[in-house]
Structure formats: C-alpha cells, structure tokens
Amino acid sequence: MKFYKSFKHALNMVLHSKIRSWLTILGIVIGVAAVVAITSLGQSLQQDINSQLGALGGDLVTIRAGASRASGFFGGGGREGQVGGITSSASKEEIVLDKTDVQALRGVEDIKLIETEISGRADVYYVAEKGSTTITGVDQKVWFQITTSKIKDGRMLGPADTNVIVVGGRFASSFFTTQVGINQMVTIGSRLFRIVGILDDESSSIYMPIDSAYETLEDKTKGVYDSIIIKVKNEDELDTAVEHINEKLRISRHVTAAKPDFSLTSNKERQQQREQITSSMTSFLTAIAAVALLVGAVGIANTMFTSVLEKTKEIGIMKAIGARNADILAIFLLNAALIGFIGGVLGIIFGILLSGFLPSLMGGSAGPLSRLSGGVISIQTVFIALFISIMIGVISGVVPAYQASRLRPVDALRFE
Amino acid sequence: MAKAIKKPAQRQVLLHLEDVWKVYQMGEVEVAALKGVTVEIQKGDFVAIIGASGSGKSTMMNLIGCLDMPSKGKIFLKSQDISQLTESNLASLRGITIGFIFQQYNLIPTMTAFENVLLPLEFQEMDDKAAHERARYILDLVGLSDKTFHLPSQLSGGQQQRVSIARSLVSDPEIILADEPTGALDSVTGREILETLHRLWKEEGKTIIMVTHDLNLAQYAHTTIELKDGKIINISQRKEK
Ligand SMILES: Nc1ncnc2c1ncn2[C@@H]1O[C@H](COP(=O)(O)OP(=O)(O)OP(=O)(O)O)[C@@H](O)[C@H]1O
Ligand SMILES: [Mg+2]
C-alpha cells in the first residue's frame, strides 16, 4: 500500500476513534505544553540576560542609603518603588549619601566612573495634558558614559546643558495622547524643558541635569544623592571591587559590616538571583514534562493496544483482501504517530498560553520574571515539540502495531 | 453418486488439496477438523461445499483461501505449494487471485461502499484513477451505483452482501470463495445473491467455491462436495443443462 494511502487510513482511524481514547493524549498534551513553556521561558530568559549584560551592564554597582533590604529584589515595584523608599529615609536627614561618600569612593582603585543621581515623581504638562512620571536627575558629565540606555533620536545630555531633558521611548510615543518629539517643550513642575533626546527603551522616565532636578523635585536637599552609580574597571573582578567599595564606605561612614547604613546592588547579582530562580523553575517544569510525557507514552500505548484489540476483525478483513503485514504495521504506526502529533499540536497551543501566564504567575507584576516576554515561541521550539510528540507516539505504538501486523488472518477474522 | 469428476471443456486443475489435515490444539485435547482431505478443483467450476455443522467446511475454505495453513498435507494453488510462499506473496495471492465473500459481509464499518470496494486495489497499489473507475464499474455491476457513498450501516443486509461481492470481484480474481454468503439473509435475498454469483460464473468464467447449509442453494453449483467429520464423503456433479 502506498504511503499516503496508509496515512489516509491511519487518519481515518484517528477521526473515528472514541472519546475515551482521546483522553489518553492528555499526558502528551501536558508534557509538550511543559516542554514548550520551558523552552520559551529559557529563550526569553536568555534574551533578557543578554540584553542586561549587554545593555544594562554587568559592571555597574548602585549604592543607596539605608540598610540593604534583603527582599529588595523580590518586593517593591522596581526602580520607582525603591526610589520612593529612599526618599523617605533621606528625609530623616541621618542616613544619606553625599559628597563625602563620593570623595571616599574616589580613592577606590577599581572604580572607573562615579555618577550621582536623584529621582522622584513630578507632574508633567504638555499642551493641555497632565501626567505624573519619574524624574531622574543625573550627573550629565558622566551619565552618558555610564547609562545602559541608548539614544534613539536626538542626543544625550551634554555637560553644559540646562533646562533640557532626555525622555524614555514610551514617554515619547504614548505617554500623552499625541507623540512628543525632539525639540518640543514640556513643563515639569513650573519650569519649561526642551526635549533633546529620546531613549531606545520602554520607559516613561525623564532624565535631566541633576541641578535642574534639585529645583524641580520637592524634598530634595542639594548635595544629597539618592543613589551613586559606579562603573568598575574590570567586570570580571566585580566581586573584589564591591568588597573594596564596601570597606571604603564603612570606614568613611563609621559603620560595621554587621550594621551597614548603605546598600550595594550590582546588576550581576540580580542576574544571578534571577538565573537561580529560573533554573529551579526550569528543573521543576522539566520534571513535570518528563512525567507527563511518560504518562502520555503509556497512554498512547494503552490506546493502541485497545485499538488493535477493537480492530482485530478489521485487521483480519484487510489481510483477507490482500493487506501485507507491512501495510498493517504502517497503518497502526502512522495512527500512533498521528495521535502523538495531535497531542503535540494541542500541547504547543497550551504551552504558548502557559508561557504567557507563567511569568506573572511565578512572580507577580514586579517579580523576577515579570519582565520576561512570555509567549515567545520559536519555530525551532515548535519543531522540537512536534518531533518529541511524534516520536513518543511512534515509540509507544511500535509494540501494538507489530502485534497487529502479526495477527493470523483466520484468528483475526474469527474475533468478535 | 458419481465419484469420478467429469472433465469440463478445458480441464485445468486450479486447486489441489493433497491429504490435508487440520488439527486444532484445544489445551490438552487435539481436535482434528479435517482428516486427510484430497480433492482437485477445476478452473471455471462452481463448487458447493455442504455438510453438517462442525464438519470442517469453514476450515477447508480458510485453507483454500490461504488464511490458514494445514497441519499436514499440501495445498497447490495454480500448481504452487502455498506453504512455500512468503507472507507477502500469500498476501498478494489473497489480494489478486482470491476474492472472499463472508457470511457476515465483513465490510469496514467506517468506510463507504465505494471505499470498501476500493480497499483491495489500494493494497495492490493500483493507480488511483484506474482503481476508482474499476470500483465504480464493479459497484454498477452488482447494481449498487446509487449507494456508492453509503456506509455499511446505511445499507440492507442484501445490499451489504452485494458490496462485499463487489469487493471480492474488484481485483478480478480467478477464484471466489464464499462461506455461507446467504447465511444472514432471508431466502428471497439469498436467492438474489446466488443469482448474482451464478451470473458471474456464467459470464465472467470465475471459479466459485461456496459453503452452504442450504441444499436448495447448492443446486446452483456444478460440483457438490460433501463433508462429514472432516472427511469428504461424496463429490457429485450436475449434468450440464
Ligand atoms: N480455531 C479453532 N480452534 C479449535 N477448534 C476449531 C477452530 N476452528 C474450528 N474448530 C473445530 O473444527 C471443527 C470444524 O469447524 P468448522 O468451522 O470448519 O465447521 P463448519 O463445517 O464450518 O461448521 P458450521 O457449518 O457450523 O460453520 C469443529 O469441531 C470446530 O469446533
Ligand atoms: Mg462454518
């Protein structure tokens, strides 16, 4: 029998199969869904890590006033939330970062650049609209060297700039109902600023020279910084650099290692934490996938054995009218492969949905995975998943199909 | 009772059974269904195999149809010892040389009349166009051209049996084997089926071997073989009309 004919008969068999046998593909569906979700997450995680290492820089260390919040990585709402927290601690006027700290840091050899920032929220007016967003005052002499953001349009802040701002990509495109472009004026607080650059990112933040920010943001004391950003000379020796920075600041701020009044965070550290969480999640999902696929394989084998039993008479008929063993084998193997294929397709669909939901399920909106773009499924993943499911179908179908092909025509015909 | 087989016009042995035994193992007990059957069947003959229930008729048919192998003895189909054939050769033999008609029709329930008739040709990898034409022609021949796309469940017993006859004829086999083809039909329909078989025998020159309980239906045959307890006790031939 020609291949496409065998395929046609196998398909026919699948289409006429009972609902009961459809249930057994559930294992394959779950298994493949898990596989797809894992691969998709793995891929978007890799993208995320790459973009962070490349863009956000593994060589940056951020210093903030106040003791380290152990759960800062998990809790809080990212940058804005943390800044809010610092603002309140700064207002206590006891624990702050200022020129003394910068001075102290200048003595650390591992440091390449030091940048100081303040940030807070402010109202922004454009034409007749009003909105509130994060304003970051940056040391414009250093910022353009240290920031991981790239300019999409216009230019960075220059050393001599005043009353100009650089805005995030989303601020330009969709913060107001109309797009905001280069050289347009927005009012922040009570002062007018000109946009000189638009960043290539998804933020709605505004960056301005730190001196302008002191005047624009309320509750800010000149000379007090919300954060000090440090770029180390050698990314590979980040850990030693962090240690040296810690030592230096402890001495200059007269605190002990047990009770620090400042905190250091590095991007690398965040990435490591994120990788750790993801890898434990990945192994969890892998375990689910493996078990589900195994259950799925057993399910298909079971369906196939039942199907061979139910079709014994038909096998006898086919043999009586000229079917070779090979024909029967082909039909049943293709049937199993098709069951696997269908399970795979359903699994991929569920997997895509799952990978879309998983990041928010695992960490909430601010969780470690919230920034991962779920639902990114590559063609490769789809093919791998389909291949796995078809192979599982075939492997679990081999024994039943062989059994079917070896049935003796008389015995099969007598079967009722 | 004429035991000697009268020579037909062109005498040619199509099938030859030589001291054929079939012993079934039932646990400890051995049941001999056929006990040394020797017979020759001529090409173009219409043979009825009769005998009481359990006399070994179906067993003999299964052996002739290469669905089963004898425990002892030899079967020659067109002078070929079928025990020497490979599985794949036997399959071709069943597909091309032999056409089966069963008591219970044995159609594939999920396939239409047309698809059922087409199936043997698909196993022989016949070209689609030719196969479709052939299947349509044969369905027309058995008078079912208007039921082509009906499922077996949508057909009467007689119609199903005619689909099954069409299927047995589609690959133009030399031998048609029918094990109680009218067993599940009422006598009028049964007679119609027999008329169809008889016409095929007359017009197409097929060799037909049929098992039947019904001595009236056995009248259609040219040669009658009577079995009792696994042995041939009588072979008779009707005088030519
Ligand atoms: N597969 C089998 N296993 C064991 N015994 C069998 C088997 N097939 C047939 N027999 C026995 O062989 C004998 C002949 O059976 P067979 O089916 O050939 O009879 P039959 O003449 O066709 O009867 P019927 O008219 O009832 O169809 C019976 O005694 C039967 O019990
Ligand atoms: Mg019988």
mmCIF file of N, CA and C in Angstrom, chain B residues 69-121:
data_model
loop_
_atom_site.group_PDB
_atom_site.id
_atom_site.type_symbol
_atom_site.label_atom_id
_atom_site.label_comp_id
_atom_site.label_asym_id
_atom_site.label_seq_id
_atom_site.Cartn_x
_atom_site.Cartn_y
_atom_site.Cartn_z
ATOM 1 N N MET B 69 -2.894 -22.343 7.441
ATOM 2 C CA MET B 69 -2.019 -23.362 6.862
ATOM 3 C C MET B 69 -2.423 -24.732 7.408
ATOM 4 N N PRO B 70 -2.341 -25.775 6.565
ATOM 5 C CA PRO B 70 -2.715 -27.107 7.037
ATOM 6 C C PRO B 70 -1.703 -27.635 8.058
ATOM 7 N N SER B 71 -2.170 -28.530 8.952
ATOM 8 C CA SER B 71 -1.262 -29.151 9.916
ATOM 9 C C SER B 71 -0.409 -30.185 9.194
ATOM 10 N N LYS B 72 -0.985 -30.741 8.169
ATOM 11 C CA LYS B 72 -0.296 -31.803 7.434
ATOM 12 C C LYS B 72 -0.889 -31.832 6.032
ATOM 13 N N GLY B 73 -0.095 -32.250 5.068
ATOM 14 C CA GLY B 73 -0.593 -32.300 3.701
ATOM 15 C C GLY B 73 -0.231 -31.043 2.940
ATOM 16 N N LYS B 74 -0.595 -31.040 1.639
ATOM 17 C CA LYS B 74 -0.168 -29.911 0.811
ATOM 18 C C LYS B 74 -1.345 -29.337 0.045
ATOM 19 N N ILE B 75 -1.268 -28.015 -0.161
ATOM 20 C CA ILE B 75 -2.272 -27.347 -0.976
ATOM 21 C C ILE B 75 -1.553 -26.665 -2.134
ATOM 22 N N PHE B 76 -1.993 -26.987 -3.336
ATOM 23 C CA PHE B 76 -1.396 -26.348 -4.506
ATOM 24 C C PHE B 76 -2.421 -25.419 -5.134
ATOM 25 N N LEU B 77 -2.047 -24.182 -5.248
ATOM 26 C CA LEU B 77 -2.906 -23.221 -5.929
ATOM 27 C C LEU B 77 -2.173 -22.855 -7.209
ATOM 28 N N LYS B 78 -2.798 -23.109 -8.326
ATOM 29 C CA LYS B 78 -2.147 -22.915 -9.630
ATOM 30 C C LYS B 78 -0.771 -23.580 -9.624
ATOM 31 N N SER B 79 -0.764 -24.838 -9.183
ATOM 32 C CA SER B 79 0.439 -25.685 -9.136
ATOM 33 C C SER B 79 1.529 -25.176 -8.198
ATOM 34 N N GLN B 80 1.184 -24.203 -7.360
ATOM 35 C CA GLN B 80 2.173 -23.663 -6.441
ATOM 36 C C GLN B 80 1.853 -24.140 -5.034
ATOM 37 N N ASP B 81 2.861 -24.699 -4.368
ATOM 38 C CA ASP B 81 2.669 -25.149 -2.999
ATOM 39 C C ASP B 81 2.584 -23.919 -2.099
ATOM 40 N N ILE B 82 1.401 -23.678 -1.524
ATOM 41 C CA ILE B 82 1.246 -22.420 -0.793
ATOM 42 C C ILE B 82 2.064 -22.376 0.488
ATOM 43 N N SER B 83 2.490 -23.526 1.000
ATOM 44 C CA SER B 83 3.291 -23.494 2.218
ATOM 45 C C SER B 83 4.699 -22.959 1.935
ATOM 46 N N GLN B 84 5.043 -22.899 0.643
ATOM 47 C CA GLN B 84 6.373 -22.401 0.286
ATOM 48 C C GLN B 84 6.390 -20.881 0.091
ATOM 49 N N LEU B 85 5.200 -20.275 0.148
ATOM 50 C CA LEU B 85 5.135 -18.844 -0.164
ATOM 51 C C LEU B 85 5.436 -17.986 1.064
ATOM 52 N N THR B 86 5.996 -16.822 0.803
ATOM 53 C CA THR B 86 6.262 -15.892 1.910
ATOM 54 C C THR B 86 4.964 -15.187 2.306
ATOM 55 N N GLU B 87 5.021 -14.543 3.455
ATOM 56 C CA GLU B 87 3.850 -13.822 3.967
ATOM 57 C C GLU B 87 3.357 -12.819 2.930
ATOM 58 N N SER B 88 4.314 -12.107 2.334
ATOM 59 C CA SER B 88 3.937 -11.059 1.388
ATOM 60 C C SER B 88 3.360 -11.655 0.093
ATOM 61 N N ASN B 89 3.919 -12.821 -0.335
ATOM 62 C CA ASN B 89 3.363 -13.488 -1.516
ATOM 63 C C ASN B 89 1.949 -13.995 -1.250
ATOM 64 N N LEU B 90 1.745 -14.534 -0.026
ATOM 65 C CA LEU B 90 0.408 -15.006 0.342
ATOM 66 C C LEU B 90 -0.583 -13.849 0.334
ATOM 67 N N ALA B 91 -0.115 -12.692 0.818
ATOM 68 C CA ALA B 91 -0.985 -11.514 0.843
ATOM 69 C C ALA B 91 -1.383 -11.127 -0.579
ATOM 70 N N SER B 92 -0.418 -11.141 -1.492
ATOM 71 C CA SER B 92 -0.736 -10.805 -2.881
ATOM 72 C C SER B 92 -1.712 -11.813 -3.460
ATOM 73 N N LEU B 93 -1.462 -13.078 -3.106
ATOM 74 C CA LEU B 93 -2.338 -14.136 -3.609
ATOM 75 C C LEU B 93 -3.776 -13.886 -3.154
ATOM 76 N N ARG B 94 -3.920 -13.555 -1.866
ATOM 77 C CA ARG B 94 -5.252 -13.282 -1.331
ATOM 78 C C ARG B 94 -5.848 -12.039 -1.968
ATOM 79 N N GLY B 95 -4.979 -11.091 -2.307
ATOM 80 C CA GLY B 95 -5.479 -9.844 -2.861
ATOM 81 C C GLY B 95 -5.825 -9.945 -4.332
ATOM 82 N N ILE B 96 -5.064 -10.739 -5.082
ATOM 83 C CA ILE B 96 -5.220 -10.737 -6.542
ATOM 84 C C ILE B 96 -5.945 -11.965 -7.063
ATOM 85 N N THR B 97 -5.577 -13.141 -6.547
ATOM 86 C CA THR B 97 -6.099 -14.381 -7.121
ATOM 87 C C THR B 97 -7.416 -14.805 -6.474
ATOM 88 N N ILE B 98 -7.592 -14.392 -5.206
ATOM 89 C CA ILE B 98 -8.750 -14.872 -4.468
ATOM 90 C C ILE B 98 -9.640 -13.707 -4.057
ATOM 91 N N GLY B 99 -10.934 -13.900 -4.158
ATOM 92 C CA GLY B 99 -11.869 -12.912 -3.635
ATOM 93 C C GLY B 99 -12.738 -13.571 -2.576
ATOM 94 N N PHE B 100 -12.849 -12.925 -1.418
ATOM 95 C CA PHE B 100 -13.627 -13.516 -0.321
ATOM 96 C C PHE B 100 -15.004 -12.879 -0.172
ATOM 97 N N ILE B 101 -15.995 -13.722 0.043
ATOM 98 C CA ILE B 101 -17.314 -13.224 0.450
ATOM 99 C C ILE B 101 -17.651 -13.938 1.752
ATOM 100 N N PHE B 102 -17.968 -13.155 2.781
ATOM 101 C CA PHE B 102 -18.206 -13.759 4.099
ATOM 102 C C PHE B 102 -19.688 -13.766 4.447
ATOM 103 N N GLN B 103 -20.014 -14.653 5.366
ATOM 104 C CA GLN B 103 -21.395 -14.720 5.836
ATOM 105 C C GLN B 103 -21.837 -13.386 6.455
ATOM 106 N N GLN B 104 -20.934 -12.814 7.264
ATOM 107 C CA GLN B 104 -21.284 -11.561 7.953
ATOM 108 C C GLN B 104 -20.827 -10.336 7.171
ATOM 109 N N TYR B 105 -20.706 -10.463 5.873
ATOM 110 C CA TYR B 105 -20.287 -9.381 4.947
ATOM 111 C C TYR B 105 -18.875 -8.876 5.215
ATOM 112 N N ASN B 106 -18.566 -8.645 6.526
ATOM 113 C CA ASN B 106 -17.228 -8.168 6.887
ATOM 114 C C ASN B 106 -16.790 -6.929 6.125
ATOM 115 N N LEU B 107 -17.664 -5.955 6.060
ATOM 116 C CA LEU B 107 -17.257 -4.668 5.498
ATOM 117 C C LEU B 107 -16.646 -3.838 6.624
ATOM 118 N N ILE B 108 -15.794 -2.879 6.265
ATOM 119 C CA ILE B 108 -15.227 -1.996 7.285
ATOM 120 C C ILE B 108 -16.284 -0.920 7.574
ATOM 121 N N PRO B 109 -16.764 -0.872 8.815
ATOM 122 C CA PRO B 109 -17.937 -0.040 9.125
ATOM 123 C C PRO B 109 -17.722 1.458 8.932
ATOM 124 N N THR B 110 -16.457 1.906 9.034
ATOM 125 C CA THR B 110 -16.221 3.348 8.932
ATOM 126 C C THR B 110 -15.995 3.796 7.486
ATOM 127 N N MET B 111 -16.066 2.842 6.558
ATOM 128 C CA MET B 111 -15.816 3.209 5.166
ATOM 129 C C MET B 111 -17.095 3.064 4.348
ATOM 130 N N THR B 112 -17.226 3.934 3.345
ATOM 131 C CA THR B 112 -18.386 3.864 2.463
ATOM 132 C C THR B 112 -18.291 2.620 1.581
ATOM 133 N N ALA B 113 -19.394 2.309 0.909
ATOM 134 C CA ALA B 113 -19.416 1.175 -0.016
ATOM 135 C C ALA B 113 -18.260 1.296 -1.007
ATOM 136 N N PHE B 114 -18.126 2.493 -1.548
ATOM 137 C CA PHE B 114 -17.080 2.741 -2.537
ATOM 138 C C PHE B 114 -15.691 2.486 -1.961
ATOM 139 N N GLU B 115 -15.442 3.027 -0.755
ATOM 140 C CA GLU B 115 -14.126 2.857 -0.127
ATOM 141 C C GLU B 115 -13.846 1.392 0.192
ATOM 142 N N ASN B 116 -14.883 0.673 0.619
ATOM 143 C CA ASN B 116 -14.710 -0.744 0.899
ATOM 144 C C ASN B 116 -14.308 -1.507 -0.350
ATOM 145 N N VAL B 117 -14.955 -1.167 -1.455
ATOM 146 C CA VAL B 117 -14.661 -1.858 -2.702
ATOM 147 C C VAL B 117 -13.271 -1.486 -3.218
ATOM 148 N N LEU B 118 -12.890 -0.242 -2.916
ATOM 149 C CA LEU B 118 -11.599 0.270 -3.378
ATOM 150 C C LEU B 118 -10.415 -0.361 -2.637
ATOM 151 N N LEU B 119 -10.668 -0.749 -1.384
ATOM 152 C CA LEU B 119 -9.584 -1.159 -0.487
ATOM 153 C C LEU B 119 -8.623 -2.220 -1.053
ATOM 154 N N PRO B 120 -9.133 -3.314 -1.659
ATOM 155 C CA PRO B 120 -8.198 -4.311 -2.179
ATOM 156 C C PRO B 120 -7.251 -3.725 -3.224
ATOM 157 N N LEU B 121 -7.765 -2.788 -4.018
ATOM 158 C CA LEU B 121 -6.925 -2.173 -5.050
ATOM 159 C C LEU B 121 -5.860 -1.290 -4.427
#
